[in-house]
Amino acid sequence: MFRIKYNYKRTFIGNISKGSDLYDALTQIVTEEDIRTGKIMAIGAVSEGVIGFFDQKLNTYKKILLNSEHEILNCSGNISLKEGKPFVHAHIILGDKEGKVFGGHLMNGTKVFACEVVIDEYSGEDLYRERDDLTGLFLWKGKNLV
Ligand code: ZN
């Protein structure tokens, strides 16, 4: 449960270039625009994908490599602060030529074929991540988070 309220501030809409690393491109946008809190939505296609599955016992991400073209059926994520900088956390669902889907945590190595992205920015108090001892993950923390 959490209790922070934000106000809508701005929306950015654009394309990500063919050949770009999707995660790096999203990070570049939020860094350049200094978006500290927000929401990301993207659709399009990739030439290859790298998605992660967090192994809760080993406390690490297992990488799933997709070495062929896929549709980005959905990529959604959020923006908050990690170590003082805007940080993107996104998940992605990729579909193959038969419509089969793979999904997971968006990781570096996902190469864009074409991508349309919409980012909403919110204003309000900073939302930041800190390492959580119970999960080993960097989760949202803050004085108003319950
Ligand atoms: Zn994730």
mmCIF file of N, CA, C and O and ligand atoms in Angstrom, residues 52 61 89-91 104-106, ligand 1:
data_model
loop_
_atom_site.group_PDB
_atom_site.id
_atom_site.type_symbol
_atom_site.label_atom_id
_atom_site.label_comp_id
_atom_site.label_asym_id
_atom_site.label_seq_id
_atom_site.Cartn_x
_atom_site.Cartn_y
_atom_site.Cartn_z
ATOM 1 N N GLY A 52 14.287 -10.357 -18.614
ATOM 2 C CA GLY A 52 14.770 -10.975 -17.392
ATOM 3 C C GLY A 52 13.657 -11.581 -16.567
ATOM 4 O O GLY A 52 12.522 -11.111 -16.592
ATOM 5 N N TYR A 61 18.692 -11.967 -11.684
ATOM 6 C CA TYR A 61 17.902 -12.069 -12.905
ATOM 7 C C TYR A 61 18.481 -13.133 -13.827
ATOM 8 O O TYR A 61 19.673 -13.121 -14.130
ATOM 9 N N HIS A 89 12.099 1.453 -14.818
ATOM 10 C CA HIS A 89 11.797 0.044 -14.558
ATOM 11 C C HIS A 89 10.660 -0.312 -15.490
ATOM 12 O O HIS A 89 9.573 0.255 -15.397
ATOM 13 N N ALA A 90 10.926 -1.244 -16.426
ATOM 14 C CA ALA A 90 9.906 -1.573 -17.424
ATOM 15 C C ALA A 90 9.843 -3.074 -17.649
ATOM 16 O O ALA A 90 10.850 -3.785 -17.521
ATOM 17 N N HIS A 91 8.666 -3.523 -17.998
ATOM 18 C CA HIS A 91 8.449 -4.903 -18.420
ATOM 19 C C HIS A 91 7.952 -4.888 -19.850
ATOM 20 O O HIS A 91 7.400 -3.894 -20.314
ATOM 21 N N GLY A 104 8.846 -10.349 -19.744
ATOM 22 C CA GLY A 104 9.690 -10.231 -18.564
ATOM 23 C C GLY A 104 10.163 -8.809 -18.371
ATOM 24 O O GLY A 104 9.647 -7.862 -18.972
ATOM 25 N N HIS A 105 11.173 -8.723 -17.514
ATOM 26 C CA HIS A 105 11.791 -7.450 -17.154
ATOM 27 C C HIS A 105 12.649 -6.981 -18.337
ATOM 28 O O HIS A 105 13.481 -7.742 -18.832
ATOM 29 N N LEU A 106 12.406 -5.767 -18.803
ATOM 30 C CA LEU A 106 13.172 -5.242 -19.938
ATOM 31 C C LEU A 106 14.627 -5.045 -19.547
ATOM 32 O O LEU A 106 14.924 -4.358 -18.564
HETATM 33 ZN ZN ZN B 1 11.060 -5.751 -13.248
#
